Coordinates of C-alpha atoms and ligand atoms in Angstrom, one line a residue:
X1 CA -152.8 -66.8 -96.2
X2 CA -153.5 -65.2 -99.1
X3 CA -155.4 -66.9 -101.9
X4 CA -154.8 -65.6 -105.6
X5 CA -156.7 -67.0 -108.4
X6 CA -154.6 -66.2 -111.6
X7 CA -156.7 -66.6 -115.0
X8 CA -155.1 -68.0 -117.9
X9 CA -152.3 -69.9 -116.2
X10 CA -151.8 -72.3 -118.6
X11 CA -151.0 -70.3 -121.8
X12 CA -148.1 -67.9 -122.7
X13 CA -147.8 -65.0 -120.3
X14 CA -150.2 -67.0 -117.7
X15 CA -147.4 -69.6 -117.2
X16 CA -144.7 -67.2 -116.7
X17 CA -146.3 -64.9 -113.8
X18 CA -147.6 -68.8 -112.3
X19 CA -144.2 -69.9 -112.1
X20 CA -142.8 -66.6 -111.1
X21 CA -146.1 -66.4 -108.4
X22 CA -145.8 -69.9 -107.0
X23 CA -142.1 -69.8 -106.8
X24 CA -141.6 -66.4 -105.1
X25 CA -144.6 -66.4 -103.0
X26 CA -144.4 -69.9 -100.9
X27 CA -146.9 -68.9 -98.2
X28 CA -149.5 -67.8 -100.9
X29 CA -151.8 -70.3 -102.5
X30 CA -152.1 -69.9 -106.2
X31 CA -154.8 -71.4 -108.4
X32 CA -154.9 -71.0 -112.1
X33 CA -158.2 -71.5 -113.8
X34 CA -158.0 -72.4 -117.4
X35 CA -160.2 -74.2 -120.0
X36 CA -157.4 -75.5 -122.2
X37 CA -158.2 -74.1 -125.2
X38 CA -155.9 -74.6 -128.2
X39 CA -154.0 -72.0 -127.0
X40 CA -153.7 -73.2 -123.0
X41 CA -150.9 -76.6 -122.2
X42 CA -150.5 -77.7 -119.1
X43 CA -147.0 -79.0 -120.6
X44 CA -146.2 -75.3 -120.2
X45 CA -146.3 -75.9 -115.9
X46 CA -144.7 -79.4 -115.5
X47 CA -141.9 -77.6 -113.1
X48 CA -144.4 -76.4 -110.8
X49 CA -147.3 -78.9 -110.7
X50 CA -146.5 -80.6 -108.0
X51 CA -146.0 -77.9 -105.5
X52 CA -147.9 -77.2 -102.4
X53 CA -149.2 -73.9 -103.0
X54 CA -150.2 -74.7 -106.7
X55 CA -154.1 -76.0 -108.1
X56 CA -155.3 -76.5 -111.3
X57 CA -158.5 -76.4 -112.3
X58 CA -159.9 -76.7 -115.2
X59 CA -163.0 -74.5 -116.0
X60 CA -164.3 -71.5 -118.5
X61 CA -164.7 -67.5 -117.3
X62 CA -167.8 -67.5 -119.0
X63 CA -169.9 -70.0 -117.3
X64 CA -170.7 -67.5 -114.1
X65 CA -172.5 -70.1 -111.7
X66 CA -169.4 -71.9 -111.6
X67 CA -167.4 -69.3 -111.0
X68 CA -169.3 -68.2 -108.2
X69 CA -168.9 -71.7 -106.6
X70 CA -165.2 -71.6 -107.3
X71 CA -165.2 -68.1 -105.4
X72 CA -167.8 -69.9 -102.4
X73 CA -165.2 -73.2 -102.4
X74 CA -161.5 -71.1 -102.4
X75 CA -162.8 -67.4 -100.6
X76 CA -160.0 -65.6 -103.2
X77 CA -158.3 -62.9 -101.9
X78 CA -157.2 -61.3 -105.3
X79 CA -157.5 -61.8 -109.1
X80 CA -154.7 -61.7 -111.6
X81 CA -157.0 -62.4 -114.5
X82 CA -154.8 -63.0 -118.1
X83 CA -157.4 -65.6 -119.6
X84 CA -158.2 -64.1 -123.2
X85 CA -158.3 -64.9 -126.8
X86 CA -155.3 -63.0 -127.9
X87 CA -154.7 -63.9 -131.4
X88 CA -155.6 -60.7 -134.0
X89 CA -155.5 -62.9 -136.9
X90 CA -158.1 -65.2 -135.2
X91 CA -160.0 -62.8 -134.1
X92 CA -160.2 -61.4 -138.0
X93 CA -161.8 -64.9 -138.8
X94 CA -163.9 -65.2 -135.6
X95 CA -164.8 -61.9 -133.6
X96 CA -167.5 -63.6 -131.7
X97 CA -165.3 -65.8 -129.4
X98 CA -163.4 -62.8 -128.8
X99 CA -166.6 -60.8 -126.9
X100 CA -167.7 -64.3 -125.3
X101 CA -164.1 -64.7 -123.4
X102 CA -162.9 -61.2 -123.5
X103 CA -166.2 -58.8 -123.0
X104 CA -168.5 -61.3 -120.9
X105 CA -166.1 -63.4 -119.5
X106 CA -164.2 -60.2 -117.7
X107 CA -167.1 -59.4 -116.7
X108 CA -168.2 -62.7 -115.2
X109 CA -165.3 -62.4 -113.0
X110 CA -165.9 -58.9 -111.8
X111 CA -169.4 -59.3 -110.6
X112 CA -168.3 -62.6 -108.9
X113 CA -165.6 -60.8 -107.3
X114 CA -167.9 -57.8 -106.5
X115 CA -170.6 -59.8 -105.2
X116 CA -168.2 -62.0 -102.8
X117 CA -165.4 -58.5 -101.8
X118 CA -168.4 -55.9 -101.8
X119 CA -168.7 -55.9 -97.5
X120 CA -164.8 -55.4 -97.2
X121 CA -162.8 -54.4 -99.7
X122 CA -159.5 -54.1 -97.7
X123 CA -156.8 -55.9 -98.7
X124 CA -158.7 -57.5 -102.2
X125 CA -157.2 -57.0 -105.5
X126 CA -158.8 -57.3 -109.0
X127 CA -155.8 -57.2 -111.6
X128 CA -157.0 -57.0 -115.1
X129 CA -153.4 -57.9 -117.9
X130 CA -154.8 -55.8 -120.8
X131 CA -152.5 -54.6 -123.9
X132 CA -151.3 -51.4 -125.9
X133 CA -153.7 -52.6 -128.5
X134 CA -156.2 -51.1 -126.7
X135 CA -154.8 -47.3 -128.1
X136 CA -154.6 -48.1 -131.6
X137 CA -152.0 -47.3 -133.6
X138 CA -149.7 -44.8 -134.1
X139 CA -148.0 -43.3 -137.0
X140 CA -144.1 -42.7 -137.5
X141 CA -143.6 -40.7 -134.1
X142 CA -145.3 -40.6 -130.5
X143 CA -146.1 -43.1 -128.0
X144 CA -148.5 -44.1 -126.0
X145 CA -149.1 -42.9 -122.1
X146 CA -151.6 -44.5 -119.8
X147 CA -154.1 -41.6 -120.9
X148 CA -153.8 -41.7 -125.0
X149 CA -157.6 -42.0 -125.4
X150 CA -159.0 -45.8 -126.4
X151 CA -159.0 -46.0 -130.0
X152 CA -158.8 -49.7 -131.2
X153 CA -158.9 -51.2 -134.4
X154 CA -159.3 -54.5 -134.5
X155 CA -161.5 -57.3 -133.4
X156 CA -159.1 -58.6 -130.2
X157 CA -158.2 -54.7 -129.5
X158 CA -161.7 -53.9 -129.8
X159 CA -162.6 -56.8 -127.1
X160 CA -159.6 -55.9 -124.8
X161 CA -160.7 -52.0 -125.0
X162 CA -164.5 -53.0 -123.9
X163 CA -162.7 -55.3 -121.2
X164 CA -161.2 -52.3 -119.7
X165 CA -163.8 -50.1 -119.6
X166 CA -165.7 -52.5 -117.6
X167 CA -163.0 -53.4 -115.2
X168 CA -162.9 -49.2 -114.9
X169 CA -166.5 -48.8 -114.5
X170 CA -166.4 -51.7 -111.1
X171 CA -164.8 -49.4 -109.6
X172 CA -165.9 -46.1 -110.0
X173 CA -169.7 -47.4 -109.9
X174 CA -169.4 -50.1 -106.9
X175 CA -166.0 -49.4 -105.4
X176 CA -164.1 -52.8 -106.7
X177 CA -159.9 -52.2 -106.0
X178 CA -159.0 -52.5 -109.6
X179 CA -155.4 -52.0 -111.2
X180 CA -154.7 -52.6 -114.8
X181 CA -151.5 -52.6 -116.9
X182 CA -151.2 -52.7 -121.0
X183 CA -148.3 -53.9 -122.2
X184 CA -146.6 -54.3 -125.3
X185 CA -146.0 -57.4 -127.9
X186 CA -144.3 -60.2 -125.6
X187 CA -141.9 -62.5 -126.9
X188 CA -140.1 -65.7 -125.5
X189 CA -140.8 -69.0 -124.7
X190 CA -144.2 -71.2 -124.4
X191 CA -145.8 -68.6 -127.2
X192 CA -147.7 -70.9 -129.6
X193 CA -146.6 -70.3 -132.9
X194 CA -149.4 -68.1 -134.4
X195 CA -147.3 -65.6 -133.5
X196 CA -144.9 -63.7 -135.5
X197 CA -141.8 -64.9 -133.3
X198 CA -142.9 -68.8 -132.6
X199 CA -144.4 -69.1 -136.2
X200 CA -141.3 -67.9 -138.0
X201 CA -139.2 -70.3 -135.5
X202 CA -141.1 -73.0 -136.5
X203 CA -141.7 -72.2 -140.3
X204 CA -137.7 -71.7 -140.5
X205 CA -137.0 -75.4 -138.7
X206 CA -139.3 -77.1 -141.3
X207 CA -138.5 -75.1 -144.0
X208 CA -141.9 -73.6 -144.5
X209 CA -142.7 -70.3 -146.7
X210 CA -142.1 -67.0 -143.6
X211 CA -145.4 -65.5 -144.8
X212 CA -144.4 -61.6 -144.7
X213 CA -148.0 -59.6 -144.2
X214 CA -147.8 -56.6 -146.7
X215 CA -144.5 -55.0 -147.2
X216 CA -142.9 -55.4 -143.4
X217 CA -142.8 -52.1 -142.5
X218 CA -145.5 -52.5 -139.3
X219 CA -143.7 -51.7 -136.4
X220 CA -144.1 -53.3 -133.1
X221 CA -142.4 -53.3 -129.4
X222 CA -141.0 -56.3 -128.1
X223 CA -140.9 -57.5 -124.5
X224 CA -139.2 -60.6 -123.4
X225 CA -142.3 -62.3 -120.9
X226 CA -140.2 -63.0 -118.4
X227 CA -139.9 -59.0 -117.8
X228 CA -143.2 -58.6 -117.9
X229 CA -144.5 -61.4 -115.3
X230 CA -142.1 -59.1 -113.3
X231 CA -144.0 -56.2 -114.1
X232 CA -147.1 -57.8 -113.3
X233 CA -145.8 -58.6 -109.7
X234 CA -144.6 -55.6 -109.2
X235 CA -147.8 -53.8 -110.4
X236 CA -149.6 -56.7 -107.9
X237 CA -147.3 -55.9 -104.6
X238 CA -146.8 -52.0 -105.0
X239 CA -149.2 -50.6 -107.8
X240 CA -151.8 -47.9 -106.8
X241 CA -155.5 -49.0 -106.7
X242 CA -157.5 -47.7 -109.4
X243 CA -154.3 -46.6 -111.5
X244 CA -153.0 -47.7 -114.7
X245 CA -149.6 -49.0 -115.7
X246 CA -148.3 -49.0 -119.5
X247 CA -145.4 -51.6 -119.8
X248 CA -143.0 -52.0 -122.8
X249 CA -139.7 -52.1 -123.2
X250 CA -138.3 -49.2 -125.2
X251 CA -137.6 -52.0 -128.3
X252 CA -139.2 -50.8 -131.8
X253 CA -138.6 -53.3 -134.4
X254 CA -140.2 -52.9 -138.0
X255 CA -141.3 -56.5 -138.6
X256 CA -138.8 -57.1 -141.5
X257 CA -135.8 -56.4 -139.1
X258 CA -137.0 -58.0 -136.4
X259 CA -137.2 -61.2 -139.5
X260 CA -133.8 -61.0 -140.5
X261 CA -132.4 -61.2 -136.7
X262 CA -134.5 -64.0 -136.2
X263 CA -133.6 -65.4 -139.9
X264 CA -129.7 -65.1 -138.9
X265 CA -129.9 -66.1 -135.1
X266 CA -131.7 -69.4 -136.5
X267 CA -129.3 -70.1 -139.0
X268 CA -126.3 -69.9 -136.5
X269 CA -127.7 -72.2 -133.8
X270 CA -128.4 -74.8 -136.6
X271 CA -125.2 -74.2 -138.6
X272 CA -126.7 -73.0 -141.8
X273 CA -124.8 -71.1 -144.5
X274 CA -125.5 -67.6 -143.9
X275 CA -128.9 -66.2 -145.8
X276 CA -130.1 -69.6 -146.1
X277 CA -133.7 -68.6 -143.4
X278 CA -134.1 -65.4 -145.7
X279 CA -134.4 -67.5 -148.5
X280 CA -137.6 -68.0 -147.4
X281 CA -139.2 -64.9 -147.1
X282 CA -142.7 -64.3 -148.9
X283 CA -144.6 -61.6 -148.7
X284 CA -148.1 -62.0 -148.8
X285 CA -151.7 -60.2 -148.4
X286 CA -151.6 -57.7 -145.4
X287 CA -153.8 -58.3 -142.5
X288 CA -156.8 -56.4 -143.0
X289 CA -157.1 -53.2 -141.0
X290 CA -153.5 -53.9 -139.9
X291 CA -152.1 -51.4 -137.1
X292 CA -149.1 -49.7 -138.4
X293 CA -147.1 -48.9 -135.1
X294 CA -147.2 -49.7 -131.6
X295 CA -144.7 -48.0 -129.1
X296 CA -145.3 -47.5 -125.7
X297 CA -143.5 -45.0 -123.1
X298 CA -143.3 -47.4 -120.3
X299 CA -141.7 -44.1 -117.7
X300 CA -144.6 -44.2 -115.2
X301 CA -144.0 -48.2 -113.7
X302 CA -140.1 -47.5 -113.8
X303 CA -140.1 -44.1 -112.0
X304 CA -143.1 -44.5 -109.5
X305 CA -142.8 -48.1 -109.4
X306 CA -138.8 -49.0 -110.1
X307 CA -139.6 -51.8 -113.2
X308 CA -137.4 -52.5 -115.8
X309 CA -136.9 -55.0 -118.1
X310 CA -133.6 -57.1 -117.2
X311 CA -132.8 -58.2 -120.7
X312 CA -131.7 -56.9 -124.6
X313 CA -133.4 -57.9 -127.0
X314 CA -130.7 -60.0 -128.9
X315 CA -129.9 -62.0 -126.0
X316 CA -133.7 -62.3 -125.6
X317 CA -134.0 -63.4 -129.3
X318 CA -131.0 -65.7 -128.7
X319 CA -133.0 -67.1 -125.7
X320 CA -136.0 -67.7 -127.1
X321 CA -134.6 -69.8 -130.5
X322 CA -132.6 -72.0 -127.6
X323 CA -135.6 -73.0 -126.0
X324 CA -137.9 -73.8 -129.3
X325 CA -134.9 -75.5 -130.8
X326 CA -134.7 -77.8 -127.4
X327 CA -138.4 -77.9 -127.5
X328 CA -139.6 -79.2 -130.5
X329 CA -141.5 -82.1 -128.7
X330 CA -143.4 -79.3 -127.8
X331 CA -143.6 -77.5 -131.2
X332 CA -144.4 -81.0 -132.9
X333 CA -147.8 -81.2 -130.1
X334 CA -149.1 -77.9 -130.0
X335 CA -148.4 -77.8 -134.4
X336 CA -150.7 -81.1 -134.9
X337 CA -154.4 -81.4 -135.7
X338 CA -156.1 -77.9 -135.0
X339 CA -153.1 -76.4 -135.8
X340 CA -153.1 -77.0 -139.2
X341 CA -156.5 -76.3 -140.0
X342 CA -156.1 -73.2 -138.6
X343 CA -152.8 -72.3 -140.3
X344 CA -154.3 -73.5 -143.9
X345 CA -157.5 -71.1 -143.3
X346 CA -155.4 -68.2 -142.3
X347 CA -152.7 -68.4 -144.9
X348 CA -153.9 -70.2 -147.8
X349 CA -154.7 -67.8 -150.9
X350 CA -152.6 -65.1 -149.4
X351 CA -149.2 -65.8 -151.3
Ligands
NAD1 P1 -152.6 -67.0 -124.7 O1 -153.6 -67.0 -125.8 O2 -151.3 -67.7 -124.8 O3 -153.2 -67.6 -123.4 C1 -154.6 -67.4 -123.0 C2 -155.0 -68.4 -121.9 O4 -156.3 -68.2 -121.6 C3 -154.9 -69.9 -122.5 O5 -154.3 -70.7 -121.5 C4 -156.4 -70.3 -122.6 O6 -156.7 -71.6 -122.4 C5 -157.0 -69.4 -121.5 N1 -158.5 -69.1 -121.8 C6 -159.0 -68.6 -123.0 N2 -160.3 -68.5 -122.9 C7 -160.6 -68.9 -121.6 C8 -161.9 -69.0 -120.9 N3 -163.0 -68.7 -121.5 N4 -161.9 -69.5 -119.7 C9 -160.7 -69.8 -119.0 N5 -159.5 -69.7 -119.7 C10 -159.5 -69.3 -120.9 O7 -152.4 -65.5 -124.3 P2 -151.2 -64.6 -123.8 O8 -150.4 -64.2 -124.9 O9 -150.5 -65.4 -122.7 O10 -151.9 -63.4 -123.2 C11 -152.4 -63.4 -121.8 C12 -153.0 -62.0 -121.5 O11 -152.1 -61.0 -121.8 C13 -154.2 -61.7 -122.4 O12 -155.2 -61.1 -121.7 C14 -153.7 -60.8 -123.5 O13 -154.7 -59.9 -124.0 C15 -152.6 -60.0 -122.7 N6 -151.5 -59.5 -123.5 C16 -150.8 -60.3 -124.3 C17 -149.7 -59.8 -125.0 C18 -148.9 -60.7 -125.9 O14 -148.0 -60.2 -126.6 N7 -149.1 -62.0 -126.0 C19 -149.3 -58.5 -124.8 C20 -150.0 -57.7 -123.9 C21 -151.1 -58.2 -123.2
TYD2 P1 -148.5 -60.9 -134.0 O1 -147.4 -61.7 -133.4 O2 -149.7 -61.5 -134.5 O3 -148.9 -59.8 -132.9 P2 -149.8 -58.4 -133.0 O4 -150.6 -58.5 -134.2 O5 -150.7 -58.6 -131.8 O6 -148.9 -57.3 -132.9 O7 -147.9 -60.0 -135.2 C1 -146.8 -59.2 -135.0 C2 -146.5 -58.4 -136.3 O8 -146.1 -59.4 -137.3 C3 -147.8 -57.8 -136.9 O9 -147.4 -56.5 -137.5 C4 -148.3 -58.7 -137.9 C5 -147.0 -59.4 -138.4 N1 -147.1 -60.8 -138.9 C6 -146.6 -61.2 -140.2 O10 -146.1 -60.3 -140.9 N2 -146.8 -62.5 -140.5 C7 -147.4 -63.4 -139.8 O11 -147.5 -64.6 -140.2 C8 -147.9 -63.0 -138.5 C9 -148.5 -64.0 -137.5 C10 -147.7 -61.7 -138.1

């Protein structure tokens, strides 16, 4: 039986590789440890909640003495550890949350796992989910390969980058079977909408201002999640200890094209006159310190490792309004209280 504790579970990409985890994988038990922060909903699991080889629990990566009970109580046999602040925007405003859950809490988890693995290794797996972020950013050509040197540039990339190094240093200093994978910006459904594809979604249905940062011309690459809790199980079942795999999905978008797809896939599904979402446009303040371009040559997982993403990115796009526009009991919960203090804070004054 093998026992996989899967960080995160209960937010965006978390939720995907639990479903996909607990759905392909009957004979494995899989626990997801999250501490429902703003950005964690257990509405995002209802479909598998009340199967046999699922647990919740509730608890935070940075209190160590309770993770070292939870690894006493379950004996894990792997780690597919996603739990992370993952917001750059947030982390402008509040860097120090970021090293708490990023930095220490990583690191919580690794010296737990080192501590309970370190008199047989065989057959243990610790899989840190890390970003492209973590390279910085790139100008007009190029693209990033698993060994473009670190080089990150904001607060969250920063954290993510330090993460890393640590999960790197496990192993080469006490042995720890490590594997990590940085992917590219993930789109789809269950992202809460601080992000440019949910917020934009969400700002179209209520007619809300589509706050442009600086002139649109930031460039990023877009993965739907589904393909990439794929990757992440095929980087768990067949990936190479110790190696690293970038994934993305060959999809460049400058932000203000990627806008206007969303603007007229929007407008369809609703039945609006054509250019009526684009009406709404506003540019506003960049971000500061804001990466220009993120690409990533994802040819390692899909030659050594056969990966690659099932879906294009329109019929991705077309997916994802579908669900928010069947979802907007969901929107309306997760867009309430905090929310809103939050969005005032980060947008107000930019416009
Ligand atoms: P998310 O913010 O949607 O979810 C993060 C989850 O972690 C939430 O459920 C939250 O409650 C939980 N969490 C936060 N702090 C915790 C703590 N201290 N203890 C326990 N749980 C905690 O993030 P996401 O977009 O799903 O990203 C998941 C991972 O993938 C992150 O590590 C992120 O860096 C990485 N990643 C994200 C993207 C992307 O485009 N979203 C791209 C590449 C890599
Ligand atoms: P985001 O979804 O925050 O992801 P990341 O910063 O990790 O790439 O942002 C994607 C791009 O969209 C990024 O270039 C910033 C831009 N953006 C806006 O123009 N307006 C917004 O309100 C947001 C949230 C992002």
């Amino acid at each position: 039986m093998n026992k996989i504790l899967i960080t995160g579970g209960a937010g965006f990409i978390g939720s995907h590789v639990i479903r996909l985890f607990v759905e392909k994988y009957k004979n494995y038990q899989i626990y997801n440890l999250d501490n429902l922060t703003y950005a964690g909903n257990l509405e995002n699991l209802r479909d598998v909640e009340h199967k046999s080889n699922y647990t919740f629990i509730k608890g935070d990566i940075v209190d160590d003495l309770f993770l070292t009970e939870l690894f006493e109580k379950h004996q894990f046999d792997s780690v597919i550890h996603l739990a992370a602040e993952s917001h750059v925007d947030r982390s402008i405003l509040n860097p120090i949350e970021f090293i708490q859950t990023n930095v220490i809490g990583t690191v919580n988890l690794l010296n737990v796992a080192k501590n309970f693995w370190k008199n047989d290794y065989s057959d243990k797996l610790f899989y840190h989910v890390s970003t492209d972020e973590v390279y910085g950013s790139l100008d007009n050509s190029g693209f990033f390969l698993e060994d473009t040197p670190y080089d990150p540039q904001s607060p969250y990339s920063a954290s993510k980058a330090s993460s890393d190094h640590f999960v790197r240093a496990y192993q080469n200093t006490y042995g720890l079977p490590i594997v990590i994978s940085n992917c590219s910006n993930n789109y789809g459904p269950n992202q809460f909408p601080e992000k440019l594809i949910p917020l934009f979604i969400n700002n179209i249905l209520n007619k809300r201002p589509l706050p442009v940062y600086g002139k649109g011309e930031n460039v990023r690459d877009w993965l739907y999640v589904v393909d990439h809790a794929k990757a992440i199980d095929v980087i768990f079942s067949k990936g190479k200890i110790g190696e690293t795999y970038n994934i993305g999905g060959f999809n460049e978008w400058k932000n203000i094209d990627l806008i206007k797809v969303l603007c007229k896939t929007v407008d369809k599904k609703v039945g609006n006159p054509v250019g009526t979402s684009e009406q709404l446009l506003t540019y506003v303040e960049d971000r500061a310190g804001h990466d220009l371009r993120y690409a990533i040559d994802a040819s390692k997982i899909m030659n050594e490792l056969g990966w690659e993403p099932s879906l294009q990115f329109e019929e991705g796009i077309a997916k994802t309004v579908d669900w928010y526009l069947k979802n907007t009991e969901w929107l309306e919960n997760v867009t309430s209280g905090a929310y809103l203090e939050y969005y005032n804070e980060q947008y107000q004054n930019r416009g």
